[in-house]
Amino acid sequence: MDSEKALELVKHGVTLLFLDVPQYTMVAIDTQMFYVGPAFNGIKMIPPGTHFVYYSSSSRDGKEFSPIVGFFINAGTSEVIVRKWDQQEERLVKVSEEEEERYSQAVKNLEFDRQLGPYNISHYEDWKRLSNFITKNVIERLEPIGGEITVECENEIVRNSTKIPMEEAPEKQLKVGNSASSVGKSQRKGCYYTSIPRVVKCKGISGQELTSLNLDKTQLLETLLAKDYGGSEDMLLGELQFTFVVFLMGQSLEAFLQWKSLVSLLFGCTEAPFRTRTQLFTKFIKVIHNQLKYGLLKDHMGETGSAVLDDSLISADSFLHHVCKDFFSSLLDGSVVDGDLLKWTRKFKELLESSLGWEFQLGSAVDGIYFEENDEYAPVVEMLDDEALVS
């Protein structure tokens, strides 16, 4: 990058000024990670907009790290965000308005320029694909009080629930982390995620109707969109991206469980993709395609210090494989499907097949529905002989 272009980015980009951060601390933004050295004071040349900032303090030898603490920002042109390291609490805290103004002016005068690491603009497209629906409104709706997101603040019920191996990674991190950290002591609440029922319950309807509501989640989706998302499909997609980022980069179990619930809800709809919500499902398939494409690329493994996609999520018997299989069977066999939705669904299916070796048309097939011989999720099918059909 030539010096003129670099100076333009320095002046008009966002700057994170982090003061007194101990050496070896991991500091990251979006898909980029830094380890603090003796001269590190933050990050410059950040494109304006939404970003996820996260960090983890380390032991003096830099071998053990505490649980990750993260927060979202939605920053404007030339904005300077100032945080100072609190040695006792082992976290970044805000400074007074007077100090912030003084430090911001010093940054704009390039007094800290040599101590600021540059944001790698070549990685920005990756981040945009992961966050294009995470707006200021989405952040304000979901973030905890105070804005800090950390596994140490997650609900005890969630942390003590039965976990698949994927869900145990953040729990293990908690045991390795510094138990003296005040983040754990303070009773900060977690994120305000939308409550999504696993089973639909409704009084005053027949058993057949209740079964239908649980087999096709279209009605549940419509109810949630109207009641919780103010009718905005993009707010729902914003929460899907928010949870994936917090899960992948912040190593949050709570975020993973919410992401899983949202994915199961959307893939559990059989009517909406064809009729009422074609555009929503086209955007949804693009979002999850970009999420898994990023998470599965070997070049990104460990790049952010994140909980990269675990075998229990991407194995052939994972929840994701089962919900995708049912969705693909329903959509790809449909007689009338929107062109863009069909194109992106095929693209997503090809990604899973090429990257993970998943197969969606193995074993037996009855009326176009494919399932494995030993698939516990497969329907029970009774084959009637001709006499039974006549009678």
Tab-separated table of C-alpha atoms in Angstrom:
chain	number	residue	atom	x	y	z
A	1	MET	CA	0.000	0.000	0.000
A	2	ASP	CA	1.415	3.417	-0.934
A	3	SER	CA	1.936	6.039	1.778
A	4	GLU	CA	-0.866	8.314	0.513
A	5	LYS	CA	-3.457	5.538	0.692
A	6	ALA	CA	-2.173	4.461	4.118
A	7	LEU	CA	-2.418	8.017	5.485
A	8	GLU	CA	-5.968	8.280	4.118
A	9	LEU	CA	-6.952	5.109	6.023
A	10	VAL	CA	-5.210	6.325	9.189
A	11	LYS	CA	-7.107	9.627	9.126
A	12	HIS	CA	-10.556	8.353	8.124
A	13	GLY	CA	-10.498	4.876	9.613
A	14	VAL	CA	-11.555	3.868	13.130
A	15	THR	CA	-8.847	3.553	15.795
A	16	LEU	CA	-8.832	1.348	18.885
A	17	LEU	CA	-6.503	2.819	21.514
A	18	PHE	CA	-5.741	0.262	24.225
A	19	LEU	CA	-3.553	1.566	27.036
A	20	ASP	CA	-1.377	-0.374	29.515
A	21	VAL	CA	-2.304	-3.810	28.139
A	22	PRO	CA	0.155	-6.438	29.501
A	23	GLN	CA	2.504	-8.257	27.142
A	24	TYR	CA	1.330	-11.588	25.667
A	25	THR	CA	-2.344	-10.578	25.945
A	26	MET	CA	-4.278	-11.723	22.884
A	27	VAL	CA	-6.191	-8.837	21.280
A	28	ALA	CA	-8.339	-9.429	18.201
A	29	ILE	CA	-10.791	-7.704	15.919
A	30	ASP	CA	-13.058	-9.528	13.469
A	31	THR	CA	-10.931	-12.266	11.854
A	32	GLN	CA	-7.570	-10.749	12.860
A	33	MET	CA	-5.512	-11.424	15.959
A	34	PHE	CA	-2.597	-9.641	17.647
A	35	TYR	CA	-0.351	-10.602	20.572
A	36	VAL	CA	0.626	-7.616	22.652
A	37	GLY	CA	4.280	-6.618	22.607
A	38	PRO	CA	6.044	-3.876	24.595
A	39	ALA	CA	5.065	-1.109	22.142
A	40	PHE	CA	1.472	-2.168	21.346
A	41	ASN	CA	-1.216	0.467	21.982
A	42	GLY	CA	-4.019	-0.674	19.731
A	43	ILE	CA	-5.218	-1.016	16.131
A	44	LYS	CA	-5.602	1.627	13.388
A	45	MET	CA	-7.002	1.875	9.839
A	46	ILE	CA	-10.200	0.002	10.720
A	47	PRO	CA	-13.037	0.484	8.181
A	48	PRO	CA	-16.049	2.297	9.731
A	49	GLY	CA	-18.996	0.063	10.606
A	50	THR	CA	-19.667	-3.005	12.740
A	51	HIS	CA	-16.803	-4.962	14.293
A	52	PHE	CA	-16.277	-7.538	17.034
A	53	VAL	CA	-13.380	-6.799	19.398
A	54	TYR	CA	-12.181	-9.500	21.794
A	55	TYR	CA	-9.225	-10.243	24.023
A	56	SER	CA	-7.798	-12.711	26.495
A	57	SER	CA	-5.246	-12.011	29.207
A	58	SER	CA	-2.421	-14.505	29.629
A	59	SER	CA	-0.083	-15.822	32.291
A	60	ARG	CA	3.325	-14.167	32.534
A	61	ASP	CA	4.936	-16.781	30.279
A	62	GLY	CA	2.173	-16.402	27.674
A	63	LYS	CA	1.232	-20.098	27.798
A	64	GLU	CA	-2.167	-19.965	29.515
A	65	PHE	CA	-5.055	-17.677	28.648
A	66	SER	CA	-8.155	-16.576	30.518
A	67	PRO	CA	-11.658	-16.817	28.994
A	68	ILE	CA	-12.208	-14.461	26.077
A	69	VAL	CA	-14.025	-11.170	26.668
A	70	GLY	CA	-15.570	-9.499	23.623
A	71	PHE	CA	-17.766	-6.574	22.616
A	72	PHE	CA	-19.294	-5.235	19.411
A	73	ILE	CA	-18.711	-1.711	18.149
A	74	ASN	CA	-20.478	0.275	15.453
A	75	ALA	CA	-18.044	3.084	14.755
A	76	GLY	CA	-18.094	6.066	12.423
A	77	THR	CA	-15.440	7.694	10.255
A	78	SER	CA	-12.322	8.839	12.175
A	79	GLU	CA	-13.789	7.626	15.479
A	80	VAL	CA	-11.354	6.791	18.275
A	81	ILE	CA	-12.377	4.216	20.903
A	82	VAL	CA	-10.270	4.364	24.066
A	83	ARG	CA	-9.925	1.612	26.657
A	84	LYS	CA	-7.480	1.241	29.534
A	85	TRP	CA	-6.301	-1.993	31.152
A	86	ASP	CA	-7.461	-2.464	34.728
A	87	GLN	CA	-4.731	-4.546	36.364
A	88	GLN	CA	-6.903	-5.691	39.266
A	89	GLU	CA	-9.895	-6.735	37.163
A	90	GLU	CA	-7.745	-7.933	34.229
A	91	ARG	CA	-9.958	-6.336	31.623
A	92	LEU	CA	-10.260	-3.269	29.410
A	93	VAL	CA	-12.357	-0.485	30.924
A	94	LYS	CA	-13.648	2.834	29.625
A	95	VAL	CA	-11.917	6.071	30.582
A	96	SER	CA	-13.518	9.369	31.607
A	97	GLU	CA	-14.936	11.654	28.907
A	98	GLU	CA	-12.146	14.138	29.550
A	99	GLU	CA	-9.452	11.476	29.110
A	100	GLU	CA	-11.153	10.071	26.036
A	101	GLU	CA	-11.211	13.485	24.393
A	102	ARG	CA	-7.544	14.079	25.211
A	103	TYR	CA	-6.407	10.669	23.937
A	104	SER	CA	-8.615	10.929	20.826
A	105	GLN	CA	-6.971	14.212	19.897
A	106	ALA	CA	-3.523	12.670	20.423
A	107	VAL	CA	-4.447	9.813	18.071
A	108	LYS	CA	-5.649	12.262	15.427
A	109	ASN	CA	-2.354	14.136	15.789
A	110	LEU	CA	-0.599	10.805	15.015
A	111	GLU	CA	1.135	10.781	18.416
A	112	PHE	CA	0.375	7.060	18.835
A	113	ASP	CA	0.801	6.089	15.182
A	114	ARG	CA	3.948	3.980	15.662
A	115	GLN	CA	2.343	2.030	18.515
A	116	LEU	CA	-0.766	1.043	16.550
A	117	GLY	CA	-0.997	-2.143	14.524
A	118	PRO	CA	-2.726	-1.806	11.110
A	119	TYR	CA	-6.013	-3.534	10.341
A	120	ASN	CA	-5.371	-5.913	7.440
A	121	ILE	CA	-7.774	-4.584	4.835
A	122	SER	CA	-7.365	-7.714	2.678
A	123	HIS	CA	-9.310	-9.689	5.316
A	124	TYR	CA	-12.178	-7.201	5.499
A	125	GLU	CA	-14.283	-8.962	2.845
A	126	ASP	CA	-14.291	-12.126	4.960
A	127	TRP	CA	-15.609	-10.136	7.906
A	128	LYS	CA	-18.284	-8.357	5.845
A	129	ARG	CA	-19.639	-11.695	4.654
A	130	LEU	CA	-19.930	-12.823	8.288
A	131	SER	CA	-21.523	-9.617	9.603
A	132	ASN	CA	-23.475	-7.778	6.898
A	133	PHE	CA	-26.753	-8.114	8.855
A	134	ILE	CA	-25.282	-7.119	12.247
A	135	THR	CA	-26.480	-3.519	12.487
A	136	LYS	CA	-26.409	-1.086	15.387
A	137	ASN	CA	-30.028	-2.058	16.175
A	138	VAL	CA	-29.137	-5.763	16.267
A	139	ILE	CA	-26.225	-5.089	18.633
A	140	GLU	CA	-28.301	-2.931	20.979
A	141	ARG	CA	-31.072	-5.532	21.041
A	142	LEU	CA	-28.846	-8.502	21.862
A	143	GLU	CA	-25.758	-7.312	23.757
A	144	PRO	CA	-25.544	-7.707	27.555
A	145	ILE	CA	-25.757	-4.797	29.973
A	146	GLY	CA	-22.378	-3.083	29.696
A	147	GLY	CA	-21.713	-4.701	26.314
A	148	GLU	CA	-19.148	-7.283	27.470
A	149	ILE	CA	-19.669	-10.861	26.308
A	150	THR	CA	-17.821	-13.683	28.054
A	151	VAL	CA	-18.431	-17.339	28.879
A	152	GLU	CA	-17.872	-16.544	32.557
A	153	CYS	CA	-21.178	-14.649	32.551
A	154	GLU	CA	-23.232	-17.399	30.950
A	155	ASN	CA	-26.255	-18.880	32.606
A	156	GLU	CA	-25.457	-21.643	35.102
A	157	ILE	CA	-28.317	-23.726	33.751
A	158	VAL	CA	-26.795	-23.622	30.258
A	159	ARG	CA	-23.330	-24.444	31.542
A	160	ASN	CA	-24.568	-27.373	33.626
A	161	SER	CA	-26.755	-28.862	30.897
A	162	THR	CA	-25.872	-32.047	29.028
A	163	LYS	CA	-23.339	-31.180	26.348
A	164	ILE	CA	-22.048	-32.668	23.154
A	165	PRO	CA	-18.233	-32.401	22.776
A	166	MET	CA	-18.645	-29.170	20.789
A	167	GLU	CA	-20.408	-27.615	23.769
A	168	GLU	CA	-17.730	-28.691	26.240
A	169	ALA	CA	-14.919	-26.592	24.726
A	170	PRO	CA	-15.935	-23.291	26.360
A	171	GLU	CA	-16.484	-25.136	29.664
A	172	LYS	CA	-12.927	-26.492	29.558
A	173	GLN	CA	-11.648	-23.007	28.823
A	174	LEU	CA	-13.350	-21.741	31.966
A	175	LYS	CA	-11.414	-24.227	34.088
A	176	VAL	CA	-8.110	-23.203	32.518
A	177	GLY	CA	-8.818	-19.503	32.897
A	178	ASN	CA	-7.963	-17.256	35.814
A	179	SER	CA	-10.618	-17.877	38.455
A	180	ALA	CA	-9.666	-14.655	40.229
A	181	SER	CA	-10.907	-12.557	37.314
A	182	SER	CA	-13.552	-10.121	38.496
A	183	VAL	CA	-15.539	-10.680	35.323
A	184	GLY	CA	-16.576	-13.980	36.848
A	185	LYS	CA	-17.344	-12.394	40.220
A	186	SER	CA	-19.563	-9.674	38.845
A	187	GLN	CA	-23.110	-10.723	38.135
A	188	ARG	CA	-23.253	-9.348	34.602
A	189	LYS	CA	-26.010	-10.896	32.541
A	190	GLY	CA	-25.558	-12.641	29.240
A	191	CYS	CA	-26.929	-11.681	25.842
A	192	TYR	CA	-30.632	-11.092	25.298
A	193	TYR	CA	-31.274	-13.767	22.703
A	194	THR	CA	-34.724	-14.494	21.324
A	195	SER	CA	-36.500	-17.362	23.067
A	196	ILE	CA	-37.180	-20.108	20.522
A	197	PRO	CA	-39.298	-23.057	21.744
A	198	ARG	CA	-38.046	-26.483	20.723
A	199	VAL	CA	-41.570	-27.894	20.782
A	200	VAL	CA	-44.681	-25.987	19.711
A	201	LYS	CA	-47.510	-26.214	22.244
A	202	CYS	CA	-50.946	-24.865	21.465
A	203	LYS	CA	-54.257	-25.334	23.297
A	204	GLY	CA	-57.568	-25.896	21.584
A	205	ILE	CA	-56.337	-27.704	18.472
A	206	SER	CA	-56.400	-31.352	17.459
A	207	GLY	CA	-53.466	-33.713	17.865
A	208	GLN	CA	-53.067	-33.873	14.100
A	209	GLU	CA	-52.837	-30.081	13.838
A	210	LEU	CA	-50.331	-29.956	16.703
A	211	THR	CA	-48.187	-32.598	15.002
A	212	SER	CA	-48.320	-30.600	11.770
A	213	LEU	CA	-47.144	-27.430	13.576
A	214	ASN	CA	-44.135	-29.286	14.949
A	215	LEU	CA	-43.245	-30.978	11.664
A	216	ASP	CA	-43.330	-27.695	9.722
A	217	LYS	CA	-41.988	-24.728	11.724
A	218	THR	CA	-43.396	-22.143	9.279
A	219	GLN	CA	-46.116	-20.966	11.691
A	220	LEU	CA	-43.592	-20.680	14.538
A	221	LEU	CA	-41.293	-18.659	12.298
A	222	GLU	CA	-44.124	-16.281	11.367
A	223	THR	CA	-45.069	-15.831	15.036
A	224	LEU	CA	-41.476	-15.066	16.075
A	225	LEU	CA	-40.962	-12.629	13.188
A	226	ALA	CA	-44.096	-10.686	14.154
A	227	LYS	CA	-43.676	-10.834	17.924
A	228	ASP	CA	-39.908	-10.659	18.507
A	229	TYR	CA	-38.361	-9.204	15.358
A	230	GLY	CA	-40.920	-6.498	14.566
A	231	GLY	CA	-41.594	-8.145	11.217
A	232	SER	CA	-37.958	-7.691	10.132
A	233	GLU	CA	-36.349	-10.692	8.456
A	234	ASP	CA	-32.988	-8.922	8.554
A	235	MET	CA	-33.151	-8.653	12.367
A	236	LEU	CA	-33.462	-12.446	12.544
A	237	LEU	CA	-30.523	-12.885	10.155
A	238	GLY	CA	-28.589	-10.352	12.227
A	239	GLU	CA	-29.093	-12.509	15.313
A	240	LEU	CA	-27.966	-15.571	13.342
A	241	GLN	CA	-24.725	-13.782	12.418
A	242	PHE	CA	-24.288	-12.266	15.892
A	243	THR	CA	-24.481	-15.694	17.543
A	244	PHE	CA	-22.101	-17.302	15.047
A	245	VAL	CA	-19.465	-14.601	15.580
A	246	VAL	CA	-19.768	-14.780	19.379
A	247	PHE	CA	-19.651	-18.575	19.276
A	248	LEU	CA	-16.763	-18.890	16.824
A	249	MET	CA	-14.586	-16.023	18.053
A	250	GLY	CA	-15.802	-15.552	21.610
A	251	GLN	CA	-16.037	-19.309	22.306
A	252	SER	CA	-19.510	-18.859	23.803
A	253	LEU	CA	-21.593	-21.958	24.498
A	254	GLU	CA	-24.739	-19.876	24.926
A	255	ALA	CA	-24.208	-18.338	21.478
A	256	PHE	CA	-23.670	-21.766	19.897
A	257	LEU	CA	-26.922	-23.080	21.391
A	258	GLN	CA	-28.825	-20.024	20.087
A	259	TRP	CA	-27.241	-20.363	16.642
A	260	LYS	CA	-28.236	-24.028	16.638
A	261	SER	CA	-31.831	-23.119	17.594
A	262	LEU	CA	-32.092	-20.537	14.809
A	263	VAL	CA	-30.628	-22.900	12.214
A	264	SER	CA	-32.975	-25.708	13.309
A	265	LEU	CA	-35.948	-23.345	13.167
A	266	LEU	CA	-35.219	-22.164	9.632
A	267	PHE	CA	-34.293	-25.564	8.235
A	268	GLY	CA	-37.435	-26.949	9.938
A	269	CYS	CA	-39.731	-24.884	7.697
A	270	THR	CA	-41.172	-26.757	4.747
A	271	GLU	CA	-43.843	-24.315	3.522
A	272	ALA	CA	-42.175	-20.899	3.993
A	273	PRO	CA	-39.305	-21.408	1.481
A	274	PHE	CA	-41.808	-22.114	-1.320
A	275	ARG	CA	-44.517	-19.561	-0.576
A	276	THR	CA	-44.300	-16.813	2.036
A	277	ARG	CA	-40.588	-16.287	2.757
A	278	THR	CA	-38.581	-17.097	-0.373
A	279	GLN	CA	-36.314	-14.032	-0.046
A	280	LEU	CA	-35.642	-14.743	3.634
A	281	PHE	CA	-34.545	-18.296	2.871
A	282	THR	CA	-32.350	-17.199	-0.028
A	283	LYS	CA	-30.572	-14.776	2.322
A	284	PHE	CA	-30.436	-17.423	5.072
A	285	ILE	CA	-28.758	-19.971	2.805
A	286	LYS	CA	-26.215	-17.329	1.745
A	287	VAL	CA	-25.499	-16.507	5.409
A	288	ILE	CA	-24.974	-20.089	6.572
A	289	HIS	CA	-23.005	-20.878	3.404
A	290	ASN	CA	-20.595	-18.023	4.197
A	291	GLN	CA	-20.405	-19.009	7.866
A	292	LEU	CA	-19.480	-22.619	7.215
A	293	LYS	CA	-17.239	-21.753	4.281
A	294	TYR	CA	-15.207	-19.493	6.569
A	295	GLY	CA	-15.250	-21.941	9.471
A	296	LEU	CA	-14.153	-24.865	7.289
A	297	LEU	CA	-11.272	-23.169	5.484
A	298	LYS	CA	-8.035	-24.632	6.819
A	299	ASP	CA	-6.243	-21.304	6.324
A	300	HIS	CA	-8.479	-19.815	9.021
A	301	MET	CA	-8.033	-22.598	11.563
A	302	GLY	CA	-6.669	-21.005	14.693
A	303	GLU	CA	-6.225	-17.627	12.961
A	304	THR	CA	-8.447	-15.919	15.499
A	305	GLY	CA	-7.736	-18.195	18.431
A	306	SER	CA	-11.359	-19.240	18.038
A	307	ALA	CA	-13.189	-22.465	18.705
A	308	VAL	CA	-12.941	-23.718	15.128
A	309	LEU	CA	-15.702	-25.982	13.895
A	310	ASP	CA	-15.539	-29.159	15.931
A	311	ASP	CA	-16.025	-32.698	14.614
A	312	SER	CA	-19.258	-33.001	16.593
A	313	LEU	CA	-20.762	-30.162	14.533
A	314	ILE	CA	-19.481	-31.271	11.139
A	315	SER	CA	-19.716	-35.050	11.521
A	316	ALA	CA	-22.244	-37.017	9.469
A	317	ASP	CA	-24.411	-37.667	12.557
A	318	SER	CA	-24.532	-34.051	13.722
A	319	PHE	CA	-27.752	-32.055	14.049
A	320	LEU	CA	-26.624	-29.957	11.085
A	321	HIS	CA	-26.371	-32.943	8.756
A	322	HIS	CA	-29.858	-34.109	9.681
A	323	VAL	CA	-31.615	-30.762	9.300
A	324	CYS	CA	-29.803	-30.070	6.014
A	325	LYS	CA	-30.708	-33.490	4.664
A	326	ASP	CA	-34.413	-32.955	5.338
A	327	PHE	CA	-34.334	-29.429	3.919
A	328	PHE	CA	-32.485	-30.457	0.756
A	329	SER	CA	-34.863	-33.354	0.209
A	330	SER	CA	-37.869	-31.037	0.520
A	331	LEU	CA	-36.480	-28.163	-1.536
A	332	LEU	CA	-34.508	-29.842	-4.312
A	333	ASP	CA	-37.363	-32.220	-5.083
A	334	GLY	CA	-39.904	-29.380	-5.216
A	335	SER	CA	-41.689	-28.733	-8.487
A	336	VAL	CA	-41.710	-24.919	-8.144
A	337	VAL	CA	-38.696	-23.319	-6.447
A	338	ASP	CA	-37.347	-19.775	-6.700
A	339	GLY	CA	-34.290	-19.647	-8.971
A	340	ASP	CA	-31.958	-17.800	-6.557
A	341	LEU	CA	-32.964	-20.000	-3.636
A	342	LEU	CA	-32.375	-23.133	-5.707
A	343	LYS	CA	-28.971	-21.846	-6.894
A	344	TRP	CA	-27.731	-21.015	-3.380
A	345	THR	CA	-29.127	-24.244	-1.915
A	346	ARG	CA	-27.227	-26.275	-4.507
A	347	LYS	CA	-24.115	-24.210	-3.814
A	348	PHE	CA	-24.446	-24.823	-0.064
A	349	LYS	CA	-25.049	-28.539	-0.608
A	350	GLU	CA	-21.942	-28.749	-2.818
A	351	LEU	CA	-19.880	-26.996	-0.116
A	352	LEU	CA	-20.918	-29.581	2.481
A	353	GLU	CA	-20.290	-32.464	0.097
A	354	SER	CA	-16.888	-31.242	-1.105
A	355	SER	CA	-15.559	-29.964	2.242
A	356	LEU	CA	-16.979	-32.605	4.584
A	357	GLY	CA	-17.678	-35.553	2.330
A	358	TRP	CA	-21.331	-35.535	3.361
A	359	GLU	CA	-23.776	-37.458	1.193
A	360	PHE	CA	-27.457	-36.665	1.203
A	361	GLN	CA	-28.834	-39.441	-1.022
A	362	LEU	CA	-27.484	-42.655	0.461
A	363	GLY	CA	-29.331	-45.717	1.644
A	364	SER	CA	-33.014	-46.317	1.080
A	365	ALA	CA	-35.397	-43.988	-0.715
A	366	VAL	CA	-39.164	-43.872	-0.355
A	367	ASP	CA	-41.225	-41.285	-2.219
A	368	GLY	CA	-38.149	-39.126	-2.825
A	369	ILE	CA	-37.089	-39.048	0.845
A	370	TYR	CA	-33.589	-40.427	1.391
A	371	PHE	CA	-32.315	-41.809	4.662
A	372	GLU	CA	-29.619	-44.069	6.083
A	373	GLU	CA	-30.387	-47.644	7.075
A	374	ASN	CA	-29.574	-46.930	10.742
A	375	ASP	CA	-30.770	-43.319	10.808
A	376	GLU	CA	-32.590	-42.692	14.100
A	377	TYR	CA	-34.076	-39.516	12.579
A	378	ALA	CA	-35.615	-41.376	9.632
A	379	PRO	CA	-39.403	-41.848	9.555
A	380	VAL	CA	-40.969	-45.223	10.198
A	381	VAL	CA	-42.296	-46.390	6.828
A	382	GLU	CA	-44.697	-49.288	6.450
A	383	MET	CA	-44.795	-50.867	2.995
A	384	LEU	CA	-48.322	-52.130	2.310
A	385	ASP	CA	-48.961	-55.002	-0.102
A	386	ASP	CA	-51.508	-54.728	-2.906
A	387	GLU	CA	-54.268	-56.477	-0.954
A	388	ALA	CA	-53.906	-54.014	1.931
A	389	LEU	CA	-54.139	-51.110	-0.484
A	390	VAL	CA	-57.334	-52.508	-2.054
A	391	SER	CA	-58.981	-53.163	1.300
